[in-house]
Amino acid sequence: LNLGQVDRALTAVNQAIDLNPDSFEAYQVRGRINQEGLGNLAAALNDYREAYAIAPNMLYVAIWVARMERSQQNFDVALEIYQDIIDENPGNTPVLFEIGDYNFRVEGNYSQAASYFSRCVQSNPNNAACHYMLGRSQMSLAQPQDALASFETAMELNPGGEGGYYHYWLAQANISLSGCAQAEFYMQTGYQLALERNDQVLITSFESTLEQC
């Protein structure tokens, strides 16, 4: 699959399943082939479900199927799987992040999102994404001082700032607290990063804020 030989990979994994129908690894691999190599998301989801049915206690299998369920907007199913993982492993960073992200982006429940991102930070203090999304949640809760600290930590951990997104929200937090002057460095630096990546959404956001300032 990594060499782009999708047909050969699919033939090999089908043979593996024929030899051992209880191989969760084979279904997991076929799911990836269907998802990444063939773009057949329905078939991929079926394979991930089969792998999960065979090996529900395998952590990475559970996370893959939950992510796919969420991508297909089967939110209740995904959350149930995530909750089962958290019940067994309360400090699982990727799952804490996923639940927080769901609450932030899908439910718009920023308080709940902040709770999970806080647990995410506690679980792995070096995870920049957890700090960043905690900051996003705090901004949505009108807590710019707390958000500024979260964004600063995220930037320290990931100086690239995710192509300007960390810079943008650092600027917004600074603007909320003390006005545009404190945000100028982040605005200019982040804007250049957005231009380099040709990220039109972020470019527009920066230009709108720069115009207001």
C-alpha positions as a printed NumPy array, in Angstrom:
array([[  0.   ,   0.   ,   0.   ],
       [  2.797,   2.427,   0.924],
       [  4.379,   1.783,  -2.487],
       [  1.133,   2.567,  -4.269],
       [  0.542,  -1.051,  -5.264],
       [ -3.083,  -1.078,  -4.17 ],
       [ -4.259,  -4.038,  -6.24 ],
       [ -1.43 ,  -6.264,  -5.015],
       [ -2.064,  -5.195,  -1.439],
       [ -5.775,  -5.944,  -1.746],
       [ -5.122,  -9.384,  -3.27 ],
       [ -2.667, -10.245,  -0.505],
       [ -4.956,  -9.198,   2.313],
       [ -7.947, -11.018,   0.792],
       [ -5.844, -14.168,   0.71 ],
       [ -4.921, -13.609,   4.345],
       [ -8.597, -13.319,   5.3  ],
       [ -9.423, -16.494,   3.351],
       [ -6.717, -18.326,   5.314],
       [ -7.729, -16.852,   8.67 ],
       [-11.195, -15.258,   8.806],
       [-10.592, -14.323,  12.459],
       [ -7.587, -12.117,  11.743],
       [ -8.494,  -8.663,  12.971],
       [ -5.166,  -7.386,  11.602],
       [ -6.147,  -8.432,   8.078],
       [ -9.514,  -6.661,   8.277],
       [ -7.811,  -3.602,   9.716],
       [ -5.328,  -3.539,   6.83 ],
       [ -8.063,  -4.058,   4.256],
       [ -9.954,  -1.186,   5.826],
       [ -6.949,   1.053,   5.273],
       [ -6.627,  -0.138,   1.678],
       [-10.284,   0.625,   1.039],
       [-10.059,   3.973,   2.794],
       [ -6.688,   5.298,   1.645],
       [ -6.034,   3.368,  -1.532],
       [ -9.475,   3.02 ,  -3.088],
       [-11.472,   5.769,  -1.418],
       [-14.237,   3.281,  -0.669],
       [-15.316,   4.553,   2.732],
       [-18.319,   2.267,   3.096],
       [-16.184,  -0.832,   2.534],
       [-13.514,   0.57 ,   4.853],
       [-16.045,   1.099,   7.621],
       [-17.316,  -2.47 ,   7.249],
       [-13.751,  -3.779,   7.54 ],
       [-13.001,  -1.665,  10.606],
       [-16.239,  -2.851,  12.206],
       [-15.282,  -6.459,  11.524],
       [-11.833,  -5.932,  13.034],
       [-13.406,  -4.309,  16.096],
       [-15.926,  -7.139,  16.473],
       [-13.068,  -9.647,  16.507],
       [-10.762,  -7.661,  18.774],
       [-12.752,  -5.051,  20.761],
       [ -9.96 ,  -4.712,  23.324],
       [ -7.303,  -3.721,  20.795],
       [ -6.925,   0.003,  21.374],
       [ -5.827,   1.093,  17.91 ],
       [ -8.6  ,  -0.949,  16.291],
       [-11.193,   0.753,  18.481],
       [ -9.82 ,   4.219,  17.718],
       [ -9.765,   3.619,  13.955],
       [-13.347,   2.403,  13.833],
       [-14.542,   5.233,  16.081],
       [-12.873,   7.827,  13.864],
       [-14.458,   6.308,  10.786],
       [-17.878,   6.186,  12.458],
       [-17.531,   9.855,  13.31 ],
       [-16.433,  10.739,   9.775],
       [-19.633,   9.099,   8.535],
       [-21.597,  11.12 ,  11.114],
       [-22.45 ,   8.06 ,  13.182],
       [-21.748,  10.158,  16.254],
       [-23.546,   8.08 ,  18.877],
       [-21.681,   4.938,  17.816],
       [-18.33 ,   6.728,  17.837],
       [-18.923,   8.244,  21.261],
       [-19.93 ,   4.893,  22.72 ],
       [-16.663,   3.363,  21.517],
       [-14.648,   6.298,  22.812],
       [-16.395,   6.103,  26.181],
       [-15.59 ,   2.394,  26.456],
       [-11.919,   3.233,  25.881],
       [-11.945,   6.028,  28.47 ],
       [-13.646,   3.786,  31.008],
       [-10.737,   1.366,  30.696],
       [ -8.008,   3.964,  30.191],
       [ -9.021,   7.391,  31.564],
       [ -5.752,   8.978,  30.451],
       [ -5.847,   8.013,  26.794],
       [ -4.696,  11.238,  25.127],
       [ -5.93 ,  10.616,  21.553],
       [ -9.408,   9.654,  22.741],
       [ -9.673,  12.557,  25.172],
       [ -8.77 ,  14.808,  22.251],
       [-11.324,  13.162,  19.95 ],
       [-14.16 ,  13.572,  22.471],
       [-13.165,  17.161,  23.132],
       [-13.015,  17.858,  19.411],
       [-16.46 ,  16.325,  18.909],
       [-17.94 ,  18.524,  21.636],
       [-16.245,  21.593,  20.181],
       [-16.948,  21.13 ,  16.472],
       [-20.156,  19.098,  16.39 ],
       [-22.05 ,  19.866,  19.59 ],
       [-20.747,  23.38 ,  20.176],
       [-20.524,  22.453,  23.852],
       [-17.453,  24.499,  24.705],
       [-17.559,  23.848,  28.424],
       [-17.555,  20.105,  27.878],
       [-14.891,  20.469,  25.21 ],
       [-12.68 ,  22.447,  27.594],
       [-13.115,  19.741,  30.227],
       [-11.865,  17.025,  27.884],
       [ -9.036,  19.144,  26.487],
       [ -7.955,  19.921,  30.058],
       [ -7.816,  16.197,  30.743],
       [ -5.925,  15.81 ,  27.489],
       [ -3.328,  18.341,  28.678],
       [ -3.052,  16.605,  32.041],
       [ -2.577,  13.269,  30.311],
       [  0.121,  14.592,  27.985],
       [  1.446,  18.074,  28.833],
       [  3.639,  18.008,  25.719],
       [  0.753,  17.645,  23.277],
       [  0.521,  20.982,  21.465],
       [ -2.843,  20.168,  19.867],
       [ -4.454,  19.615,  23.273],
       [ -3.244,  23.013,  24.507],
       [ -4.338,  24.701,  21.286],
       [ -7.859,  23.294,  21.342],
       [ -8.149,  24.04 ,  25.05 ],
       [ -7.359,  27.627,  24.103],
       [ -9.974,  27.584,  21.351],
       [-12.55 ,  26.342,  23.847],
       [-11.544,  28.988,  26.369],
       [-11.893,  31.721,  23.743],
       [-15.401,  30.453,  22.983],
       [-16.134,  30.646,  26.718],
       [-14.912,  34.282,  26.838],
       [-11.806,  33.359,  28.848],
       [ -9.093,  35.124,  26.819],
       [ -6.513,  35.217,  29.63 ],
       [ -6.656,  31.452,  30.073],
       [ -6.744,  31.013,  26.296],
       [ -3.625,  33.132,  25.863],
       [ -1.708,  30.875,  28.241],
       [ -2.93 ,  27.788,  26.391],
       [ -1.974,  29.202,  22.979],
       [  1.46 ,  30.282,  24.239],
       [  2.131,  26.77 ,  25.513],
       [  0.972,  25.279,  22.215],
       [  3.336,  27.607,  20.341],
       [  6.254,  26.698,  22.609],
       [  5.637,  23.021,  21.903],
       [  5.07 ,  23.54 ,  18.172],
       [  6.876,  26.71 ,  17.005],
       [  5.587,  26.186,  13.468],
       [  2.161,  27.074,  14.776],
       [  0.321,  24.716,  12.416],
       [  0.91 ,  26.961,   9.446],
       [ -0.289,  30.119,  11.158],
       [ -3.32 ,  28.909,  13.084],
       [ -1.619,  29.205,  16.468],
       [ -0.467,  32.707,  15.504],
       [ -3.993,  33.707,  14.518],
       [ -5.507,  32.674,  17.815],
       [ -2.639,  34.122,  19.828],
       [ -3.415,  37.377,  18.045],
       [ -7.126,  37.091,  18.828],
       [ -6.443,  36.447,  22.51 ],
       [ -4.09 ,  39.43 ,  22.683],
       [ -6.603,  41.653,  20.903],
       [ -9.298,  40.629,  23.386],
       [ -7.039,  41.465,  26.315],
       [ -5.088,  44.532,  25.268],
       [ -5.805,  45.55 ,  21.702],
       [ -4.161,  45.231,  18.333],
       [ -0.678,  46.479,  19.24 ],
       [  0.105,  43.36 ,  21.257],
       [ -1.119,  41.165,  18.406],
       [  0.908,  42.703,  15.579],
       [  3.816,  40.24 ,  15.648],
       [  1.51 ,  37.21 ,  15.572],
       [ -0.656,  38.753,  12.882],
       [  2.204,  39.522,  10.526],
       [  4.088,  36.262,  11.112],
       [  0.984,  34.101,  10.873],
       [ -0.238,  35.915,   7.784],
       [  3.016,  35.148,   5.988],
       [  2.749,  31.472,   6.948],
       [ -0.817,  31.36 ,   5.634],
       [  0.325,  32.92 ,   2.354],
       [  3.131,  30.384,   2.013],
       [  0.638,  27.556,   2.429],
       [ -1.979,  29.291,   0.276],
       [ -4.527,  28.604,   3.017],
       [ -7.357,  30.76 ,   1.726],
       [ -9.544,  30.395,   4.809],
       [ -6.754,  31.498,   7.124],
       [ -5.601,  34.25 ,   4.729],
       [ -9.109,  35.707,   4.703],
       [ -9.296,  35.534,   8.507],
       [ -5.978,  37.35 ,   8.874],
       [ -6.879,  39.999,   6.306],
       [-10.201,  40.677,   7.997],
       [ -8.521,  41.117,  11.38 ],
       [ -5.681,  43.215,   9.927],
       [ -8.247,  45.503,   8.319],
       [-10.068,  45.931,  11.621],
       [ -6.795,  46.746,  13.381]])
